[in-house]
PDB file of C-alpha atoms in Angstrom:
ATOM      1  CA  UNK A   1     -11.972  -3.502 -29.464  1.00 54.00           C
ATOM      2  CA  UNK A   2     -11.753  -1.278 -32.626  1.00 59.00           C
ATOM      3  CA  UNK A   3      -8.878  -0.259 -33.866  1.00 82.00           C
ATOM      4  CA  UNK A   4      -8.326   3.901 -34.778  1.00 82.00           C
ATOM      5  CA  UNK A   5     -10.479   4.951 -31.673  1.00 92.00           C
ATOM      6  CA  UNK A   6      -8.032   3.368 -29.573  1.00 95.00           C
ATOM      7  CA  UNK A   7      -5.067   4.930 -30.819  1.00 97.00           C
ATOM      8  CA  UNK A   8      -3.024   5.344 -27.779  1.00 98.00           C
ATOM      9  CA  UNK A   9       0.539   7.180 -26.992  1.00 98.00           C
ATOM     10  CA  UNK A  10       2.863   5.843 -24.268  1.00 98.00           C
ATOM     11  CA  UNK A  11       4.077   8.644 -22.302  1.00 97.00           C
ATOM     12  CA  UNK A  12       7.641   7.304 -21.128  1.00 95.00           C
ATOM     13  CA  UNK A  13       9.931   9.276 -18.946  1.00 92.00           C
ATOM     14  CA  UNK A  14      12.843   7.196 -18.447  1.00 90.00           C
ATOM     15  CA  UNK A  15      16.501   7.444 -17.326  1.00 83.00           C
ATOM     16  CA  UNK A  16      19.498   6.357 -19.008  1.00 84.00           C
ATOM     17  CA  UNK A  17      19.078   2.599 -18.105  1.00 87.00           C
ATOM     18  CA  UNK A  18      16.193   0.658 -19.065  1.00 90.00           C
ATOM     19  CA  UNK A  19      15.507  -2.927 -17.329  1.00 93.00           C
ATOM     20  CA  UNK A  20      15.287  -5.552 -19.465  1.00 95.00           C
ATOM     21  CA  UNK A  21      11.573  -6.785 -18.150  1.00 95.00           C
ATOM     22  CA  UNK A  22      10.305  -3.335 -18.751  1.00 96.00           C
ATOM     23  CA  UNK A  23      11.845  -3.660 -22.392  1.00 96.00           C
ATOM     24  CA  UNK A  24      10.500  -6.788 -22.992  1.00 97.00           C
ATOM     25  CA  UNK A  25       6.923  -5.527 -21.759  1.00 97.00           C
ATOM     26  CA  UNK A  26       7.221  -2.912 -23.978  1.00 97.00           C
ATOM     27  CA  UNK A  27       8.086  -4.701 -26.786  1.00 97.00           C
ATOM     28  CA  UNK A  28       5.310  -7.349 -26.434  1.00 98.00           C
ATOM     29  CA  UNK A  29       2.992  -4.615 -26.110  1.00 98.00           C
ATOM     30  CA  UNK A  30       4.017  -2.930 -29.135  1.00 97.00           C
ATOM     31  CA  UNK A  31       4.034  -6.031 -31.161  1.00 97.00           C
ATOM     32  CA  UNK A  32       0.349  -7.079 -29.987  1.00 96.00           C
ATOM     33  CA  UNK A  33      -0.686  -3.398 -30.859  1.00 96.00           C
ATOM     34  CA  UNK A  34       0.381  -3.592 -34.381  1.00 94.00           C
ATOM     35  CA  UNK A  35      -1.090  -7.508 -34.894  1.00 94.00           C
ATOM     36  CA  UNK A  36      -4.271  -6.080 -33.721  1.00 93.00           C
ATOM     37  CA  UNK A  37      -4.115  -2.684 -35.641  1.00 94.00           C
ATOM     38  CA  UNK A  38      -4.243  -0.332 -32.992  1.00 96.00           C
ATOM     39  CA  UNK A  39      -2.036   2.659 -33.875  1.00 96.00           C
ATOM     40  CA  UNK A  40       0.504   3.087 -30.982  1.00 97.00           C
ATOM     41  CA  UNK A  41       3.020   5.919 -30.638  1.00 97.00           C
ATOM     42  CA  UNK A  42       5.978   6.212 -27.788  1.00 96.00           C
ATOM     43  CA  UNK A  43       6.949   9.609 -26.222  1.00 97.00           C
ATOM     44  CA  UNK A  44       9.971   9.761 -24.381  1.00 94.00           C
ATOM     45  CA  UNK A  45      11.876  11.934 -22.358  1.00 87.00           C
ATOM     46  CA  UNK A  46      15.388  10.405 -21.705  1.00 85.00           C
ATOM     47  CA  UNK A  47      17.703  11.229 -19.060  1.00 78.00           C
ATOM     48  CA  UNK A  48      16.513  13.939 -17.266  1.00 78.00           C
ATOM     49  CA  UNK A  49      17.217  14.382 -13.594  1.00 78.00           C
ATOM     50  CA  UNK A  50      13.622  16.177 -12.920  1.00 88.00           C
ATOM     51  CA  UNK A  51      11.137  14.008 -12.904  1.00 91.00           C
ATOM     52  CA  UNK A  52       8.411  16.876 -13.570  1.00 92.00           C
ATOM     53  CA  UNK A  53      10.653  18.342 -16.224  1.00 91.00           C
ATOM     54  CA  UNK A  54      10.254  14.570 -17.944  1.00 92.00           C
ATOM     55  CA  UNK A  55       6.989  14.616 -17.673  1.00 95.00           C
ATOM     56  CA  UNK A  56       6.183  18.105 -18.792  1.00 95.00           C
ATOM     57  CA  UNK A  57       8.277  17.003 -22.097  1.00 93.00           C
ATOM     58  CA  UNK A  58       6.719  13.838 -22.583  1.00 96.00           C
ATOM     59  CA  UNK A  59       3.303  15.733 -22.215  1.00 97.00           C
ATOM     60  CA  UNK A  60       4.632  18.838 -24.392  1.00 96.00           C
ATOM     61  CA  UNK A  61       5.301  15.887 -27.213  1.00 96.00           C
ATOM     62  CA  UNK A  62       2.081  14.302 -26.709  1.00 98.00           C
ATOM     63  CA  UNK A  63      -0.190  17.352 -27.211  1.00 97.00           C
ATOM     64  CA  UNK A  64       1.181  17.661 -30.846  1.00 96.00           C
ATOM     65  CA  UNK A  65      -0.250  14.307 -31.683  1.00 94.00           C
ATOM     66  CA  UNK A  66      -3.540  12.816 -32.321  1.00 94.00           C
ATOM     67  CA  UNK A  67      -3.927   9.845 -30.336  1.00 97.00           C
ATOM     68  CA  UNK A  68      -7.438  10.086 -28.390  1.00 97.00           C
ATOM     69  CA  UNK A  69      -5.125   8.322 -25.089  1.00 98.00           C
ATOM     70  CA  UNK A  70      -1.918   9.048 -23.049  1.00 98.00           C
ATOM     71  CA  UNK A  71      -0.791   6.028 -21.270  1.00 98.00           C
ATOM     72  CA  UNK A  72       1.600   6.685 -18.583  1.00 98.00           C
ATOM     73  CA  UNK A  73       4.182   3.944 -17.983  1.00 97.00           C
ATOM     74  CA  UNK A  74       7.320   4.341 -15.867  1.00 94.00           C
ATOM     75  CA  UNK A  75      10.581   2.606 -17.108  1.00 93.00           C
ATOM     76  CA  UNK A  76      10.738   0.275 -14.033  1.00 92.00           C
ATOM     77  CA  UNK A  77       7.151  -1.532 -14.354  1.00 93.00           C
ATOM     78  CA  UNK A  78       6.864  -4.879 -15.606  1.00 95.00           C
ATOM     79  CA  UNK A  79       3.304  -5.663 -17.437  1.00 97.00           C
ATOM     80  CA  UNK A  80       1.682  -7.913 -19.728  1.00 97.00           C
ATOM     81  CA  UNK A  81       0.018  -6.833 -23.136  1.00 97.00           C
ATOM     82  CA  UNK A  82      -3.280  -8.102 -21.836  1.00 97.00           C
ATOM     83  CA  UNK A  83      -3.003  -5.370 -18.623  1.00 97.00           C
ATOM     84  CA  UNK A  84      -2.428  -2.606 -21.105  1.00 98.00           C
ATOM     85  CA  UNK A  85      -5.552  -3.057 -23.160  1.00 97.00           C
ATOM     86  CA  UNK A  86      -7.508  -3.732 -20.675  1.00 97.00           C
ATOM     87  CA  UNK A  87      -6.785  -0.687 -18.812  1.00 98.00           C
ATOM     88  CA  UNK A  88      -7.087   1.233 -22.136  1.00 97.00           C
ATOM     89  CA  UNK A  89     -10.441  -0.442 -23.154  1.00 96.00           C
ATOM     90  CA  UNK A  90     -11.858   0.876 -19.332  1.00 98.00           C
ATOM     91  CA  UNK A  91     -10.641   4.456 -20.206  1.00 98.00           C
ATOM     92  CA  UNK A  92     -12.812   4.697 -22.798  1.00 97.00           C
ATOM     93  CA  UNK A  93     -15.712   4.971 -20.579  1.00 97.00           C
ATOM     94  CA  UNK A  94     -14.119   6.064 -17.005  1.00 98.00           C
ATOM     95  CA  UNK A  95     -11.769   8.552 -18.552  1.00 98.00           C
ATOM     96  CA  UNK A  96      -9.005   7.826 -15.934  1.00 98.00           C
ATOM     97  CA  UNK A  97      -7.864   4.185 -15.014  1.00 98.00           C
ATOM     98  CA  UNK A  98      -4.518   3.118 -13.240  1.00 97.00           C
ATOM     99  CA  UNK A  99      -3.129  -0.011 -11.513  1.00 96.00           C
ATOM    100  CA  UNK A 100      -1.183  -0.089  -8.522  1.00 92.00           C
ATOM    101  CA  UNK A 101       2.344  -1.462  -8.029  1.00 88.00           C
ATOM    102  CA  UNK A 102       4.839  -1.941  -5.183  1.00 81.00           C
ATOM    103  CA  UNK A 103       7.020   0.592  -3.671  1.00 70.00           C
ATOM    104  CA  UNK A 104      10.911   0.318  -4.253  1.00 63.00           C
ATOM    105  CA  UNK A 105      11.392  -1.255  -0.732  1.00 58.00           C
ATOM    106  CA  UNK A 106      11.859  -4.552   0.929  1.00 56.00           C
ATOM    107  CA  UNK A 107       8.443  -4.501   2.084  1.00 58.00           C
ATOM    108  CA  UNK A 108       5.811  -4.926  -0.770  1.00 62.00           C
ATOM    109  CA  UNK A 109       3.705  -2.083   0.066  1.00 72.00           C
ATOM    110  CA  UNK A 110       1.522   0.367  -2.687  1.00 76.00           C
ATOM    111  CA  UNK A 111       0.493   3.554  -1.918  1.00 82.00           C
ATOM    112  CA  UNK A 112      -3.361   3.897  -2.682  1.00 90.00           C
ATOM    113  CA  UNK A 113      -5.496   6.704  -1.290  1.00 89.00           C
ATOM    114  CA  UNK A 114      -9.063   5.638  -1.575  1.00 92.00           C
ATOM    115  CA  UNK A 115     -12.107   7.619  -1.519  1.00 93.00           C
ATOM    116  CA  UNK A 116     -14.457   7.252   1.765  1.00 91.00           C
ATOM    117  CA  UNK A 117     -17.039   6.003   1.757  1.00 92.00           C
ATOM    118  CA  UNK A 118     -15.639   3.238  -0.890  1.00 90.00           C
ATOM    119  CA  UNK A 119     -17.077   3.634  -4.484  1.00 92.00           C
ATOM    120  CA  UNK A 120     -17.091   0.574  -6.726  1.00 95.00           C
ATOM    121  CA  UNK A 121     -17.757   0.727 -10.723  1.00 96.00           C
ATOM    122  CA  UNK A 122     -19.890  -1.971 -12.213  1.00 96.00           C
ATOM    123  CA  UNK A 123     -16.393  -2.889 -14.219  1.00 96.00           C
ATOM    124  CA  UNK A 124     -14.658  -4.014 -11.101  1.00 96.00           C
ATOM    125  CA  UNK A 125     -12.749  -0.581 -10.626  1.00 97.00           C
ATOM    126  CA  UNK A 126     -12.761   1.670  -7.471  1.00 97.00           C
ATOM    127  CA  UNK A 127     -12.493   4.880  -7.258  1.00 97.00           C
ATOM    128  CA  UNK A 128      -9.620   6.435  -5.286  1.00 97.00           C
ATOM    129  CA  UNK A 129      -7.843   9.778  -4.910  1.00 95.00           C
ATOM    130  CA  UNK A 130      -4.425   8.679  -6.224  1.00 94.00           C
ATOM    131  CA  UNK A 131      -1.308   6.399  -6.643  1.00 94.00           C
ATOM    132  CA  UNK A 132       1.374   6.147  -8.516  1.00 92.00           C
ATOM    133  CA  UNK A 133       1.315   7.248 -11.885  1.00 94.00           C
ATOM    134  CA  UNK A 134       3.296   4.503 -12.977  1.00 95.00           C
ATOM    135  CA  UNK A 135       0.728   2.619 -15.266  1.00 97.00           C
ATOM    136  CA  UNK A 136      -2.238   4.723 -15.707  1.00 98.00           C
ATOM    137  CA  UNK A 137      -4.220   5.815 -18.965  1.00 98.00           C
ATOM    138  CA  UNK A 138      -5.994   9.129 -19.409  1.00 98.00           C
ATOM    139  CA  UNK A 139      -8.566   9.884 -22.200  1.00 98.00           C
ATOM    140  CA  UNK A 140      -7.635  13.258 -23.844  1.00 98.00           C
ATOM    141  CA  UNK A 141     -10.622  15.153 -23.289  1.00 98.00           C
ATOM    142  CA  UNK A 142      -9.294  15.126 -19.627  1.00 98.00           C
ATOM    143  CA  UNK A 143      -5.949  15.706 -20.695  1.00 98.00           C
ATOM    144  CA  UNK A 144      -7.005  18.636 -22.807  1.00 98.00           C
ATOM    145  CA  UNK A 145      -9.488  20.045 -19.818  1.00 98.00           C
ATOM    146  CA  UNK A 146      -6.214  19.670 -17.252  1.00 98.00           C
ATOM    147  CA  UNK A 147      -3.643  21.740 -19.861  1.00 97.00           C
ATOM    148  CA  UNK A 148      -6.300  24.483 -20.285  1.00 97.00           C
ATOM    149  CA  UNK A 149      -5.356  25.310 -16.585  1.00 97.00           C
ATOM    150  CA  UNK A 150      -1.613  25.325 -17.115  1.00 97.00           C
ATOM    151  CA  UNK A 151       1.100  27.788 -18.452  1.00 95.00           C
ATOM    152  CA  UNK A 152       3.840  26.993 -20.899  1.00 95.00           C
ATOM    153  CA  UNK A 153       7.316  28.010 -20.163  1.00 92.00           C
ATOM    154  CA  UNK A 154      10.827  28.102 -21.867  1.00 89.00           C
ATOM    155  CA  UNK A 155      12.830  25.470 -20.531  1.00 76.00           C
ATOM    156  CA  UNK A 156      16.355  26.807 -20.040  1.00 71.00           C
ATOM    157  CA  UNK A 157      18.393  23.569 -20.794  1.00 70.00           C
ATOM    158  CA  UNK A 158      17.410  23.448 -24.105  1.00 70.00           C
ATOM    159  CA  UNK A 159      15.462  26.663 -24.820  1.00 76.00           C
ATOM    160  CA  UNK A 160      12.452  25.044 -26.016  1.00 85.00           C
ATOM    161  CA  UNK A 161       8.773  25.999 -24.771  1.00 92.00           C
ATOM    162  CA  UNK A 162       7.140  23.089 -22.984  1.00 93.00           C
ATOM    163  CA  UNK A 163       4.246  23.159 -20.815  1.00 95.00           C
ATOM    164  CA  UNK A 164       4.381  23.538 -17.247  1.00 95.00           C
ATOM    165  CA  UNK A 165       2.108  21.257 -16.003  1.00 96.00           C
ATOM    166  CA  UNK A 166       3.779  18.713 -13.243  1.00 95.00           C
ATOM    167  CA  UNK A 167       4.905  19.794  -9.573  1.00 93.00           C
ATOM    168  CA  UNK A 168       5.703  18.472  -6.196  1.00 89.00           C
ATOM    169  CA  UNK A 169       2.655  19.285  -3.613  1.00 85.00           C
ATOM    170  CA  UNK A 170       3.040  20.639  -0.408  1.00 79.00           C
ATOM    171  CA  UNK A 171       0.890  19.542   2.590  1.00 74.00           C
ATOM    172  CA  UNK A 172       0.658  19.979   5.938  1.00 72.00           C
ATOM    173  CA  UNK A 173       0.784  16.859   7.903  1.00 72.00           C
ATOM    174  CA  UNK A 174      -0.390  16.194  11.511  1.00 75.00           C
ATOM    175  CA  UNK A 175       2.887  16.942  12.773  1.00 81.00           C
ATOM    176  CA  UNK A 176       2.728  20.286  11.718  1.00 74.00           C
ATOM    177  CA  UNK A 177       5.025  20.170   8.823  1.00 80.00           C
ATOM    178  CA  UNK A 178       4.668  20.707   5.351  1.00 77.00           C
ATOM    179  CA  UNK A 179       5.797  17.672   3.524  1.00 75.00           C
ATOM    180  CA  UNK A 180       6.689  17.139  -0.143  1.00 74.00           C
ATOM    181  CA  UNK A 181       4.403  15.003  -1.988  1.00 80.00           C
ATOM    182  CA  UNK A 182       5.276  13.229  -5.437  1.00 86.00           C
ATOM    183  CA  UNK A 183       4.220  14.474  -8.697  1.00 93.00           C
ATOM    184  CA  UNK A 184       1.886  11.874  -9.372  1.00 92.00           C
ATOM    185  CA  UNK A 185      -0.347  13.099  -6.505  1.00 92.00           C
ATOM    186  CA  UNK A 186      -0.234  16.346  -7.820  1.00 94.00           C
ATOM    187  CA  UNK A 187      -1.486  15.209 -11.126  1.00 96.00           C
ATOM    188  CA  UNK A 188      -4.489  13.341  -9.427  1.00 96.00           C
ATOM    189  CA  UNK A 189      -5.285  16.167  -7.181  1.00 95.00           C
ATOM    190  CA  UNK A 190      -5.597  18.508 -10.325  1.00 97.00           C
ATOM    191  CA  UNK A 191      -7.665  16.220 -11.931  1.00 98.00           C
ATOM    192  CA  UNK A 192     -10.293  15.691  -9.060  1.00 97.00           C
ATOM    193  CA  UNK A 193     -10.228  19.081  -8.710  1.00 97.00           C
ATOM    194  CA  UNK A 194     -11.462  19.815 -12.368  1.00 98.00           C
ATOM    195  CA  UNK A 195     -14.127  17.319 -11.245  1.00 98.00           C
ATOM    196  CA  UNK A 196     -12.464  13.810 -12.745  1.00 98.00           C
ATOM    197  CA  UNK A 197     -12.512  10.899 -10.956  1.00 97.00           C
ATOM    198  CA  UNK A 198      -9.565   8.587 -10.786  1.00 98.00           C
ATOM    199  CA  UNK A 199     -10.452   4.768 -11.106  1.00 98.00           C
ATOM    200  CA  UNK A 200      -8.270   1.584  -9.859  1.00 97.00           C
ATOM    201  CA  UNK A 201      -8.341  -1.545 -11.393  1.00 97.00           C
ATOM    202  CA  UNK A 202      -7.634  -3.978  -8.515  1.00 94.00           C
ATOM    203  CA  UNK A 203      -7.468  -7.093 -10.840  1.00 94.00           C
ATOM    204  CA  UNK A 204      -3.911  -6.046 -12.484  1.00 94.00           C
ATOM    205  CA  UNK A 205      -0.736  -7.467 -10.570  1.00 87.00           C
ATOM    206  CA  UNK A 206       2.163  -5.291 -11.964  1.00 91.00           C
TER     207      UNK A 206
END
């Protein structure tokens, strides 16, 4: 893995409290990146009660930089530095690579929407429709393509102009009622509509 071509911005929307395990993962990854010479920046929106606005704020910050990768990480995820660098390396070729993680429930379930029929890349990654956005790396050309389809808005809370990119999709289910999805699902839906594939690395356990 070379250096400058893997410069990465971590998109990190978070609340007022950061679990120590997540802080430790972030510190270890930052240290490892410095040791091998990979430029790393962290783009934070902290304390926002609206996850869509928080992600919009992070994305707006990332667009002011020049890193060729945006790595979304949620503030309650625990990972190893080697997980981070594996996904980063895979993203160079695949464009969008993520890993799954359990829901905040007693049963350790993951939500993964697979493509049918199943498609597996030679790297071992599996094409999916979407999963959580808590550990997902996206190449900058794909981010730029995504942003071109969005508008900018003035945030009444602080008067700043930010990208209006994230939303909660509504889909009508078999029960005949509209169901509200997550902003991560809307993000993946938009990328797929633009012709980009979403890949899951099943080897990573978060």
